[in-house]
Amino acid sequence: MPENAGGKEKISGIIESITYKNEQNAYTVATVKCGKERITAVGFMPFAAGGDKVNLFGHFTVHHSYGEQFAVDNFERAVPESSAAILRYLSSGAIKGIGPGTASKIVEKFGDKALQVLENSPEDLSSIRGISLEKALSFSEEYKKQYGVQELVLLLSPYGIGIEKCARIFKRLGKEAAEKIKSNPYVLCSDDFSVSFEKAEAVSADLSLPADNSDRVSAGIIYVLKRNLMNGHTCLPADKLCAVSKRLLGLNDEIINDSLNSLKEQLSLLSYIKDGQEFIALPEQFYAEQYISARMKAVAQNLDKSVSIDDLEIDYVENKVGIKFESMQRLAIKQTFESGILILTGGPGTGKTTTLNAIIQLFENRDVSIALAAPTGRAAKRMSELTGREAKTIHRLLEVEWGADDEQRFSRNEKNPLDCDVIIIDEASMIDSLLFSALLKALKLNCRMVIVGDADQLPSVSAGNVLNDLLMSGQFASIKLNKVFRQAQKSLIVTNAHAIINNSEPDLNSKDGDFFFLERKTENSVCNTVLELADLRLPKAYGFDPIKDIQILCPSRMLDCGCVNLNNLLQTVLNPEESRRAQLSYKGIYFRTGDKVMQIKNNYDIIWKKQDGETGSGVFNGDIGLITEVDVRAGIITVLFDDKTVTYFKEQLDEIELAYAVTVHKSQGSEFDCVILPLFDIPEKLKYRNLLYTAITRAKKLLVIVGKKQIFIQMAENNRKTLRYTLLKDLLCDE
């Protein structure tokens, strides 16, 4: 019978058999004999094997197909004691390389002392015929690993640190991992493990470690900087960093300043003085911006500036495509050749794509090698459609891969540069400092660059403000296209977007065209109208597919009109629960076959497969797909991203979320046939022009805004750009 252990049920027994085990993530389905009962246990149980005596912690559930199951949150394996139990354990294959035959030889020689020999004197195993010293040592390491991970699980699981992460911690810290963590819990906050500072604080408190210990203070300061990376800052003013760290840690100025100075002396943090004020940065961010500055200057200085373009060549392209270039477009084309680095900006309908296509054509006429790239998969796909040439994500272009230490690396770098003479980068406002630095490292010093973007859109989700800093430095040729072409003028989406940026009054009263404003006075009426539009009105009037063609964009995640709540409501309407439709619950979210989902973090290692058999890796932040299959028993979800099929295991489900509604920030680089934008009770920090402009320019065919006109007006009038602390502009301007 199950016991109650700290709010969780506990069952004890012996694993009779393993029905299913996913070797990649250790998800296991096992039959456990508890006295006279047999119980099906499911969950993450690394190293579990037939014959193991175990304590399982979790709760009973009822599966609609498989009946009652025990869902395992954590488990303990007891060390087998008798010769028979040890033989059963070793014969199960639990230790790599030891099968039934080898297990029999070991137990025959050492009896119930076999596991002690395995742990403490593995060299003795080499006295058995067929077991070399090398094999013996590897058997011992595998055995220690299993029980070392178990010790970590027991230590860290109360803090919500799962089995998979414990295995990674053990791999990095070794057999003394538990002791190292007990002496300094803040080692968990390193980039290697990415455990939150709050969890390390909880471990430290339970261990009664002093609040002013140096490890805690250093970790707290670094935590503040890392947390602000998520706000786009590559650095912070020293006084601001100290003030926030003081509040976080509850310590005095002297302790904070001493720790900060120590971190600077150790080069764990770096300092930069601009305009008499000290700024502090994490080394990775500082070196990235420093490299961008140095490399861009070197490229500008080393490129052959004698290259020119004849007007007749441009005329030829005009005649070929049947388009007359506007004066700024011609200037941009010439600058690409004459300057080597061109920053091309402009809003919708100003001819950026036409200009790019002309530049591409002229380089191709000269037999020059060109690479096209964009920060996201959707942006790259759009670039390919608009240019008629293959465009790749920057990650794919750089051939991202993972090292043995699980760190992201790019195959293309200074030693293995890209084989192109010109690179054209679209949606540059989305590029963060680390990614742009990696891209520059992969370019030949004489490679020309065309950097394309809309400076009025939101900056990158990750840290940095690359496009704006490059423009503000004034160090490179830049052209802003601002003439809206006649065809584009027919679109209220385009004209209203430009009206907002130019501080003019947009047309919110039109009853025809592609831009509509539906005023609603309450949150409930906004939500109901959004649901009605997505489910009935727009599909009926325009033929839009509610899931594939319509995208709800929300300024914020929370509140009633945020994407979290709207996703729940939209899922109920567009993809309701049905007995025949499989679904998997994860942290309160139900993922169903047919659901629209978004990848919310870069995963360069996840495998995808196309229908033609082609395989590759990498799904990126902002990619939107459709759930095609849910395997509840195995805890597996299959998602189709365009033409790529990706499998997610249950512990990976924090990488995806429902995407009927997404934030405006997450929509960057994407376009949708139809956009619905709810505006109601938005947090003050999000009521600014760039966010509204970005949302409007995501719509290709139709935009419907639902909410309060007053909020729309407030956002349109608020020209405050998102404040970002960066160093790039100043580094570029340094002599």
XYZ file of C-alpha atoms in Angstrom:
735
model
C 0.000 0.000 0.000
C 1.225 3.504 -0.729
C 2.506 5.725 2.063
C 2.341 9.516 2.270
C 5.745 11.193 2.104
C 5.885 14.968 2.274
C 2.630 15.447 0.389
C 3.531 12.789 -2.181
C 2.563 9.129 -2.211
C 5.344 6.613 -1.771
C 5.423 3.043 -2.985
C 8.199 0.533 -2.377
C 8.878 -2.624 -4.304
C 10.984 -4.437 -6.862
C 11.032 -3.653 -10.571
C 9.872 -6.837 -12.253
C 10.243 -5.599 -15.809
C 10.862 -2.539 -17.963
C 8.041 -2.226 -20.517
C 9.451 0.859 -22.208
C 12.513 3.062 -21.806
C 13.495 6.063 -23.879
C 17.285 5.963 -23.841
C 17.496 9.628 -24.794
C 15.566 11.059 -21.869
C 15.190 8.108 -19.428
C 11.387 8.160 -19.553
C 10.446 4.691 -18.309
C 7.386 2.475 -18.059
C 7.994 -0.257 -15.491
C 6.064 -2.986 -13.675
C 6.788 -2.802 -9.941
C 5.888 -5.624 -7.550
C 4.739 -4.194 -4.224
C 4.007 -7.171 -1.960
C 1.281 -9.081 -3.780
C 0.341 -6.105 -6.031
C 1.781 -5.196 -9.405
C 1.792 -1.493 -10.244
C 2.589 0.244 -13.530
C 4.994 3.103 -12.826
C 5.712 5.815 -15.421
C 8.182 8.704 -15.326
C 11.840 9.651 -15.588
C 13.873 6.898 -13.956
C 17.472 6.946 -15.184
C 19.399 3.720 -14.652
C 16.300 1.844 -13.460
C 16.582 -1.849 -14.237
C 14.780 -5.108 -13.677
C 15.458 -6.474 -10.195
C 15.982 -3.027 -8.627
C 14.532 -2.482 -5.182
C 13.034 1.008 -5.368
C 11.153 3.680 -3.472
C 8.940 5.685 -5.804
C 7.471 9.095 -4.967
C 4.570 10.564 -6.923
C 0.839 10.041 -7.321
C -1.644 7.673 -8.911
C -3.366 8.671 -12.150
C -5.864 7.011 -14.467
C -4.930 6.833 -18.142
C -7.875 6.639 -20.530
C -6.263 3.720 -22.448
C -3.886 2.048 -19.963
C -5.801 2.382 -16.719
C -4.307 3.163 -13.305
C -0.641 4.218 -13.257
C 1.763 5.620 -10.710
C 3.279 8.848 -12.037
C 6.840 9.043 -10.685
C 8.234 12.426 -9.658
C 11.351 11.032 -7.938
C 12.713 7.646 -7.103
C 15.362 5.938 -4.994
C 17.190 2.731 -5.820
C 18.269 0.561 -2.919
C 21.646 -1.117 -3.229
C 21.115 -4.880 -3.734
C 22.512 -6.823 -0.770
C 22.183 -10.553 -1.394
C 24.124 -12.440 -4.051
C 20.885 -13.287 -5.837
C 19.752 -9.635 -5.877
C 23.170 -8.471 -7.083
C 23.156 -11.100 -9.840
C 19.662 -10.012 -10.922
C 20.769 -6.368 -10.937
C 24.014 -6.914 -12.878
C 22.313 -9.269 -15.365
C 19.658 -6.669 -16.224
C 22.033 -4.603 -18.363
C 21.946 -1.722 -15.906
C 25.707 -1.304 -16.208
C 26.921 -0.846 -19.747
C 29.091 -3.786 -20.864
C 27.939 -6.232 -18.183
C 25.590 -8.901 -19.468
C 24.275 -12.085 -17.796
C 27.473 -14.041 -18.492
C 29.836 -11.431 -17.059
C 27.457 -10.845 -14.143
C 27.555 -14.551 -13.234
C 31.364 -14.580 -13.249
C 31.527 -11.491 -11.002
C 29.002 -12.780 -8.450
C 30.512 -16.273 -8.501
C 33.895 -14.839 -7.535
C 32.906 -12.053 -5.104
C 29.425 -13.062 -3.880
C 27.572 -10.402 -1.869
C 30.763 -8.266 -1.866
C 30.577 -7.796 -5.666
C 29.227 -4.256 -5.563
C 31.778 -3.192 -2.944
C 34.526 -4.446 -5.261
C 32.895 -2.657 -8.193
C 32.915 0.631 -6.283
C 36.119 0.529 -4.252
C 38.576 -1.874 -5.912
C 37.525 -2.399 -9.535
C 41.030 -3.538 -10.478
C 40.225 -6.823 -8.691
C 37.637 -7.516 -11.414
C 40.471 -7.859 -13.936
C 41.420 -11.148 -12.255
C 38.328 -12.614 -13.944
C 39.016 -14.036 -17.380
C 37.622 -11.810 -20.132
C 37.598 -8.609 -18.048
C 40.508 -6.310 -18.819
C 41.645 -3.591 -16.423
C 40.201 -0.986 -18.821
C 36.797 -2.707 -18.810
C 36.863 -3.078 -15.041
C 37.487 0.627 -14.546
C 34.704 1.563 -16.990
C 32.259 -0.758 -15.134
C 33.174 1.007 -11.900
C 32.714 4.503 -13.350
C 29.253 3.591 -14.697
C 28.217 2.156 -11.331
C 29.447 5.219 -9.398
C 27.690 7.497 -11.842
C 24.357 5.822 -11.228
C 24.473 6.095 -7.472
C 26.151 9.515 -7.530
C 23.264 10.864 -9.578
C 20.840 9.276 -7.134
C 22.507 11.149 -4.250
C 22.143 14.396 -6.166
C 18.487 13.690 -6.920
C 17.805 13.184 -3.222
C 19.619 16.435 -2.410
C 18.150 18.645 -5.124
C 14.718 17.279 -6.029
C 13.004 19.132 -3.116
C 14.002 22.336 -4.919
C 12.452 21.338 -8.225
C 15.748 20.338 -9.854
C 14.962 17.309 -11.983
C 16.734 14.053 -12.661
C 18.024 15.062 -16.098
C 19.706 18.209 -14.738
C 21.127 16.236 -11.813
C 22.749 13.846 -14.297
C 24.311 16.825 -16.094
C 25.568 18.324 -12.817
C 27.128 15.003 -11.843
C 28.807 14.737 -15.234
C 30.453 18.144 -14.767
C 31.256 18.083 -11.049
C 32.108 14.393 -10.683
C 31.589 12.033 -7.753
C 32.089 14.860 -5.217
C 29.198 16.816 -6.747
C 26.926 16.653 -3.701
C 29.672 17.822 -1.322
C 30.672 20.665 -3.645
C 27.071 21.868 -3.789
C 26.698 21.665 -0.011
C 29.756 23.887 0.426
C 28.708 26.319 -2.344
C 25.134 25.957 -3.647
C 25.697 28.923 -5.975
C 27.826 26.758 -8.254
C 24.413 25.656 -9.562
C 23.903 29.144 -11.059
C 26.769 28.729 -13.519
C 26.064 28.717 -17.250
C 26.797 24.997 -17.207
C 23.682 24.209 -15.169
C 21.468 27.310 -15.361
C 19.733 26.652 -12.059
C 17.943 29.805 -10.916
C 19.463 31.988 -8.239
C 16.251 31.603 -6.232
C 16.702 27.810 -6.063
C 20.346 28.174 -5.035
C 19.157 30.579 -2.331
C 16.723 27.963 -1.040
C 19.457 25.297 -0.880
C 21.763 27.736 0.912
C 19.086 28.680 3.444
C 18.369 25.037 4.278
C 22.109 24.479 4.764
C 22.226 27.551 7.085
C 25.069 29.173 5.173
C 25.825 32.804 6.154
C 24.072 35.522 4.137
C 27.270 37.485 3.565
C 29.410 34.612 2.299
C 31.414 35.641 -0.750
C 29.993 32.956 -3.039
C 26.453 34.230 -2.420
C 27.336 37.897 -2.964
C 29.233 37.198 -6.193
C 26.447 34.974 -7.504
C 23.853 37.628 -6.656
C 25.670 40.381 -8.574
C 26.147 38.140 -11.601
C 22.499 37.075 -11.353
C 21.357 40.714 -11.614
C 23.393 41.152 -14.797
C 22.111 37.897 -16.292
C 18.505 38.742 -15.434
C 18.898 42.056 -17.233
C 20.112 40.295 -20.368
C 16.451 39.297 -20.747
C 15.594 43.020 -20.781
C 18.046 43.541 -23.646
C 20.890 45.100 -21.637
C 24.431 43.996 -22.450
C 25.711 45.978 -19.440
C 24.469 48.031 -16.489
C 25.660 51.258 -14.858
C 27.776 50.263 -11.857
C 25.691 52.296 -9.417
C 22.458 50.740 -10.679
C 23.965 47.234 -10.494
C 25.085 47.789 -6.897
C 21.743 49.249 -5.830
C 19.747 46.329 -7.264
C 22.205 43.773 -5.828
C 21.953 45.423 -2.406
C 18.149 45.099 -2.421
C 18.311 41.517 -3.662
C 20.845 40.297 -1.089
C 19.879 42.490 1.867
C 23.499 43.519 2.476
C 25.294 46.844 2.929
C 27.134 48.906 0.293
C 30.588 47.942 1.531
C 30.052 44.201 1.073
C 28.509 44.699 -2.397
C 31.291 47.027 -3.570
C 34.036 44.741 -2.229
C 32.542 41.778 -4.067
C 32.128 43.773 -7.285
C 35.764 44.898 -7.124
C 36.852 41.314 -6.526
C 34.854 40.114 -9.552
C 36.478 42.811 -11.700
C 39.962 41.834 -10.463
C 39.241 38.208 -11.361
C 37.925 39.383 -14.770
C 34.658 37.630 -13.982
C 33.081 41.008 -14.786
C 34.456 43.784 -16.988
C 34.310 47.536 -16.580
C 33.935 50.283 -19.204
C 33.870 54.040 -18.653
C 31.739 56.194 -20.944
C 30.926 59.831 -20.356
C 32.487 59.585 -16.914
C 30.166 56.778 -15.828
C 31.235 53.186 -15.115
C 29.364 50.335 -16.795
C 29.701 46.655 -15.851
C 29.292 43.778 -18.298
C 29.571 40.020 -18.344
C 32.707 39.040 -20.306
C 30.809 37.240 -23.065
C 28.689 40.309 -23.791
C 31.572 42.779 -23.541
C 33.846 40.790 -25.846
C 31.018 40.327 -28.361
C 30.400 44.077 -28.670
C 34.139 44.761 -28.642
C 34.647 42.283 -31.466
C 31.765 43.728 -33.516
C 33.299 47.175 -33.205
C 36.816 46.091 -34.154
C 35.702 43.864 -37.010
C 33.296 46.377 -38.563
C 36.008 49.037 -38.487
C 38.510 46.627 -40.058
C 36.076 45.641 -42.824
C 35.297 49.296 -43.600
C 39.007 50.107 -43.795
C 40.096 47.098 -45.818
C 37.401 46.882 -48.481
C 38.318 47.990 -51.988
C 36.654 51.380 -52.293
C 37.544 51.740 -55.952
C 34.647 49.483 -56.968
C 31.904 51.456 -58.636
C 28.681 50.817 -60.456
C 27.760 52.348 -63.785
C 24.344 54.017 -64.186
C 23.893 51.986 -67.345
C 24.086 48.784 -65.284
C 21.305 50.042 -63.038
C 19.270 51.129 -66.085
C 19.633 47.615 -67.505
C 18.147 46.078 -64.328
C 15.333 48.649 -64.385
C 14.404 47.677 -67.927
C 14.661 43.978 -67.141
C 12.277 44.076 -64.164
C 10.099 46.908 -65.508
C 10.563 49.157 -62.466
C 11.824 52.735 -62.227
C 14.050 53.126 -59.178
C 13.476 56.129 -56.946
C 16.529 58.328 -56.291
C 17.243 56.912 -52.803
C 17.007 53.391 -54.162
C 19.640 54.205 -56.820
C 21.830 55.759 -54.156
C 21.525 52.653 -51.987
C 22.548 50.443 -54.913
C 25.626 52.600 -55.597
C 26.594 52.753 -51.920
C 26.590 48.962 -51.691
C 29.377 48.832 -54.233
C 31.255 51.971 -53.256
C 31.143 51.696 -49.453
C 31.306 47.979 -48.894
C 29.060 48.235 -45.819
C 25.547 49.588 -46.308
C 22.794 49.836 -43.722
C 19.471 49.962 -45.559
C 16.381 50.881 -43.537
C 12.788 51.741 -44.300
C 9.213 50.944 -43.394
C 6.645 48.863 -45.309
C 5.985 49.805 -48.932
C 9.195 51.844 -49.338
C 10.861 49.469 -51.771
C 13.448 47.669 -49.633
C 12.761 44.356 -51.360
C 12.915 45.919 -54.841
C 16.230 47.541 -53.943
C 17.610 44.288 -52.549
C 16.617 42.341 -55.644
C 18.396 44.904 -57.819
C 21.541 44.671 -55.692
C 21.444 40.872 -55.911
C 20.967 40.980 -59.694
C 23.874 43.379 -60.199
C 26.231 41.265 -58.102
C 25.134 38.121 -59.942
C 25.815 39.883 -63.244
C 29.384 40.298 -62.003
C 29.575 36.626 -60.974
C 29.947 37.543 -57.322
C 29.079 34.971 -54.630
C 26.162 36.105 -52.409
C 24.758 34.732 -49.151
C 21.292 35.686 -47.901
C 20.492 35.380 -44.194
C 17.923 36.342 -41.564
C 17.729 35.814 -37.787
C 14.699 33.467 -37.740
C 13.348 30.628 -39.828
C 10.190 32.526 -40.748
C 12.175 35.635 -41.706
C 14.528 33.531 -43.846
C 11.594 31.815 -45.551
C 10.015 35.189 -46.305
C 13.328 36.486 -47.664
C 13.543 33.465 -49.971
C 10.007 34.078 -51.243
C 10.671 37.773 -51.929
C 14.059 37.344 -53.624
C 13.593 34.009 -55.383
C 16.904 32.816 -53.902
C 17.721 30.577 -50.993
C 18.008 32.405 -47.696
C 19.142 30.696 -44.521
C 18.852 31.441 -40.850
C 22.078 32.853 -39.514
C 22.454 29.745 -37.334
C 22.078 27.433 -40.310
C 24.441 29.578 -42.385
C 27.057 29.316 -39.651
C 26.459 25.536 -39.350
C 25.616 25.451 -35.675
C 26.595 22.337 -33.743
C 27.007 21.147 -30.170
C 30.315 20.292 -28.556
C 30.947 17.458 -26.146
C 30.456 19.964 -23.333
C 26.920 20.730 -24.591
C 27.904 24.220 -25.651
C 26.733 25.823 -28.880
C 29.441 26.200 -31.502
C 29.565 27.340 -35.075
C 31.530 25.417 -37.673
C 31.937 28.608 -39.657
C 34.380 30.987 -37.974
C 37.691 32.796 -38.531
C 39.442 29.522 -39.379
C 36.618 28.278 -41.602
C 34.988 31.368 -43.117
C 31.923 31.467 -45.336
C 32.620 31.244 -49.050
C 30.828 34.421 -50.094
C 31.893 37.848 -51.310
C 28.670 39.600 -50.269
C 26.258 38.913 -47.455
C 22.780 40.420 -47.234
C 21.209 40.291 -43.763
C 17.485 40.974 -43.469
C 15.461 41.846 -40.348
C 18.613 43.163 -38.712
C 16.689 44.804 -35.851
C 16.206 41.289 -34.462
C 19.903 40.398 -34.308
C 21.473 40.365 -30.847
C 25.112 41.075 -30.040
C 26.280 37.477 -29.590
C 24.789 36.315 -32.877
C 26.116 39.268 -34.852
C 29.569 38.731 -33.392
C 29.481 35.062 -34.448
C 28.404 36.050 -37.957
C 31.223 38.570 -38.364
C 33.766 35.948 -37.249
C 32.657 33.773 -40.167
C 33.034 36.470 -42.849
C 36.123 37.081 -44.907
C 37.661 40.459 -44.233
C 36.845 41.606 -47.773
C 33.214 40.454 -47.659
C 30.747 43.240 -48.395
C 27.702 43.635 -46.167
C 24.188 44.861 -46.770
C 22.412 45.156 -43.429
C 18.663 45.559 -43.901
C 16.036 46.364 -41.315
C 13.374 48.666 -40.009
C 14.854 50.821 -37.272
C 11.372 51.703 -36.004
C 10.585 48.106 -35.057
C 11.296 46.521 -31.700
C 14.915 45.621 -30.968
C 16.110 42.027 -30.556
C 14.549 39.770 -27.927
C 18.028 38.893 -26.642
C 20.623 41.341 -25.356
C 21.920 44.066 -27.627
C 20.704 46.826 -29.919
C 22.917 46.140 -32.910
C 21.049 47.838 -35.745
C 20.345 51.003 -33.762
C 23.908 51.184 -32.405
C 25.392 50.796 -35.909
C 23.148 53.595 -37.184
C 23.714 55.909 -34.217
C 27.493 55.537 -34.437
C 27.505 57.256 -37.834
C 30.484 55.154 -38.874
C 28.903 53.434 -41.871
C 26.992 54.374 -44.994
C 23.249 54.243 -44.349
C 20.218 54.903 -46.523
C 16.669 55.278 -45.226
C 13.937 54.694 -47.789
C 10.922 56.782 -46.790
C 8.867 57.199 -49.961
C 5.768 54.988 -49.902
C 5.101 53.695 -53.410
C 1.738 54.173 -55.099
C 0.683 50.543 -54.875
C 1.487 50.408 -51.170
C -0.475 53.616 -50.597
C -3.657 51.646 -51.324
C -3.108 49.720 -48.087
C -4.300 51.302 -44.847
C -1.960 48.921 -43.013
C 0.973 50.628 -44.742
C -0.299 54.209 -44.594
C -1.359 53.980 -40.953
C 1.978 52.420 -39.993
C 3.817 55.346 -41.578
C 1.384 57.835 -40.026
C 2.260 56.475 -36.577
C 6.009 56.713 -37.166
C 5.715 60.195 -38.696
C 3.574 61.403 -35.784
C 0.560 61.914 -38.048
C -3.020 60.933 -37.343
C -3.889 57.415 -38.571
C -7.266 56.584 -40.100
C -9.197 54.483 -37.574
C -12.659 54.998 -39.011
C -12.455 53.312 -42.400
C -15.161 50.760 -43.119
C -13.359 49.371 -46.165
C -9.886 48.160 -46.925
C -7.452 46.123 -44.872
C -7.372 48.028 -41.533
C -10.271 48.034 -39.051
C -10.659 49.312 -35.500
C -13.442 47.776 -33.382
C -13.894 49.720 -30.177
C -14.801 47.716 -27.084
C -15.246 49.058 -23.532
C -14.604 45.982 -21.357
C -12.059 43.160 -21.147
C -14.788 40.581 -21.531
C -16.133 42.187 -24.715
C -12.597 42.407 -26.174
C -12.002 38.694 -25.534
C -15.394 37.675 -26.885
C -14.882 39.759 -30.046
C -11.429 38.245 -30.640
C -12.901 34.740 -30.324
C -15.795 35.570 -32.635
C -13.502 37.109 -35.257
C -11.077 34.177 -35.249
C -13.672 31.425 -35.153
C -16.492 32.749 -37.318
C -16.493 36.240 -38.781
C -13.138 36.409 -40.559
C -13.158 32.829 -41.912
C -16.680 33.408 -43.260
C -15.998 36.865 -44.753
C -12.455 36.335 -46.110
C -11.982 32.574 -46.263
C -9.125 32.632 -43.746
C -8.187 29.401 -42.008
C -8.603 30.166 -38.274
C -5.370 28.406 -37.337
C -3.093 28.767 -40.372
C -3.985 32.267 -41.586
C -5.116 34.202 -38.503
C -2.703 35.263 -35.771
C -3.659 37.062 -32.560
C -0.879 39.386 -31.349
C -0.892 40.619 -27.758
C 1.242 43.388 -26.278
C 1.601 41.380 -23.061
C 1.396 37.798 -21.814
C -0.687 38.384 -18.717
C -4.070 39.965 -17.847
C -7.338 38.931 -19.465
C -6.353 40.211 -22.905
C -2.846 38.739 -22.727
C -1.801 35.764 -24.792
C -1.863 33.239 -21.897
C -5.574 33.714 -21.220
C -6.500 34.151 -24.878
C -4.681 30.946 -25.785
C -6.791 29.021 -23.294
C -9.979 30.557 -24.670
C -8.989 30.111 -28.319
C -7.960 26.492 -27.789
C -11.397 25.774 -26.301
C -13.094 27.267 -29.362
C -10.746 26.283 -32.207
C -9.476 22.923 -30.948
C -11.789 21.695 -28.192
C -11.240 18.596 -26.075
C -12.745 15.497 -27.663
C -12.568 11.830 -26.719
C -10.905 10.929 -30.007
C -8.307 13.707 -29.758
C -5.197 12.808 -27.739
C -3.879 15.369 -25.283
C -0.961 15.623 -22.872
C -0.942 17.792 -19.788
C 2.231 19.675 -18.856
C 2.392 22.292 -16.088
C -1.287 23.069 -16.404
C -1.280 23.323 -20.214
C -3.053 20.767 -22.384
C -1.335 20.044 -25.680
C -3.699 18.415 -28.188
C -3.419 17.008 -31.657
C -4.217 19.939 -33.955
C -2.938 22.660 -31.593
C -0.958 25.618 -32.910
C 2.292 25.958 -30.952
C 5.408 28.112 -30.917
C 9.008 27.269 -30.078
C 9.993 29.793 -27.389
C 13.741 29.181 -27.149
C 16.501 28.264 -29.578
C 17.217 24.533 -29.603
C 20.040 23.858 -32.030
C 20.315 20.187 -31.139
C 16.751 18.958 -31.606
C 16.363 16.683 -34.643
C 13.874 17.350 -37.464
C 12.908 15.213 -40.426
C 11.265 16.105 -43.740
C 8.829 13.919 -45.649
C 11.486 13.203 -48.308
C 13.760 11.715 -45.634
C 16.075 14.696 -45.231
C 17.129 15.237 -41.617
C 18.771 18.073 -39.762
C 18.763 19.824 -36.429
C 17.573 23.082 -34.960
C 14.256 24.724 -34.123
C 14.346 28.379 -33.251
C 12.681 30.894 -31.010
C 9.513 32.136 -32.726
C 8.987 29.166 -35.081
C 5.276 28.283 -35.278
C 4.023 24.763 -35.954
C 1.095 22.366 -35.622
C 0.860 19.347 -33.309
C 0.253 16.304 -35.529
C 0.487 13.511 -32.949
C 0.378 13.036 -29.168
C 1.623 9.803 -27.543
C 0.299 10.093 -23.995
C 1.835 6.872 -22.693
C 5.362 7.743 -23.870
C 4.956 11.459 -23.102
C 5.854 12.423 -26.675
C 4.473 15.178 -28.910
C 5.122 15.511 -32.656
C 5.066 18.991 -34.208
C 5.150 19.986 -37.878
C 7.046 23.244 -38.542
C 6.368 24.055 -42.201
C 7.830 20.890 -43.794
C 9.894 19.716 -40.781
C 8.642 17.164 -38.262
C 10.040 17.434 -34.726
C 9.566 15.129 -31.737
C 9.383 16.557 -28.207
C 9.760 14.472 -25.067
C 7.822 15.506 -21.995
C 10.742 17.265 -20.287
C 11.190 19.379 -23.436
C 7.653 20.737 -23.395
C 8.752 23.909 -21.616
C 10.255 24.837 -25.010
C 6.855 25.172 -26.678
C 3.617 26.948 -25.838
C 0.217 27.441 -27.415
C 0.409 29.982 -30.228
C -3.111 30.921 -31.205
C -2.094 34.157 -29.529
C 1.548 35.286 -29.177
C 3.234 38.437 -27.945
C 4.202 41.161 -30.393
C 7.834 40.610 -29.375
C 7.635 36.951 -30.403
C 6.136 37.885 -33.788
C 9.195 39.818 -34.972
C 10.425 38.724 -38.362
C 7.111 37.077 -39.210
C 4.182 38.111 -41.377
C 0.640 36.762 -41.217
C -2.224 37.012 -43.669
C -4.509 38.278 -40.918
C -3.623 39.820 -37.546
C -6.018 40.525 -34.673
C -4.573 42.954 -32.111
C -6.358 43.291 -28.739
C -5.620 46.595 -26.946
C -6.937 46.827 -23.387
C -5.326 47.668 -20.034
C -1.779 47.214 -21.283
C 1.012 47.703 -18.703
C 2.445 51.225 -18.918
C 5.909 49.942 -19.825
C 4.450 48.428 -23.012
C 2.485 51.477 -24.165
C 4.949 52.753 -26.727
C 5.053 53.454 -30.422
C 7.589 50.845 -31.525
C 5.495 48.007 -30.170
C 2.316 49.255 -31.860
C 4.163 49.826 -35.135
C 5.718 46.350 -35.037
C 2.317 44.740 -34.438
C 0.672 46.614 -37.327
C 3.432 45.760 -39.794
C 3.070 41.999 -39.133
C -0.215 41.954 -41.109
C -0.075 41.233 -44.853
C -3.734 41.253 -45.937
C -5.888 42.282 -42.992
C -5.485 43.904 -39.570
C -8.278 44.140 -36.999
C -7.636 46.039 -33.760
C -10.067 45.395 -30.916
C -10.147 47.550 -27.808
C -9.867 51.115 -26.570
C -8.997 53.919 -28.982
C -7.461 55.823 -26.087
C -4.844 53.116 -25.599
C -4.078 53.129 -29.329
C -3.593 56.917 -29.219
C -1.388 56.702 -26.106
C 0.860 54.141 -27.764
C 1.045 56.042 -31.055
C 2.023 59.263 -29.248
C 4.610 57.668 -26.972
C 7.855 57.884 -28.923
C 9.908 56.511 -26.036
C 12.098 53.795 -27.450
C 12.956 50.856 -25.285
C 15.927 51.838 -23.129
C 18.837 49.484 -23.552
C 22.214 49.731 -21.912
C 24.786 48.699 -24.525
C 28.416 49.562 -25.293
C 28.566 49.007 -29.054
C 27.880 52.575 -30.204
C 30.540 53.969 -27.855
C 33.078 51.328 -28.835
C 32.480 52.120 -32.504
C 33.019 55.832 -31.841
C 36.220 55.257 -29.835
C 39.370 56.184 -31.718
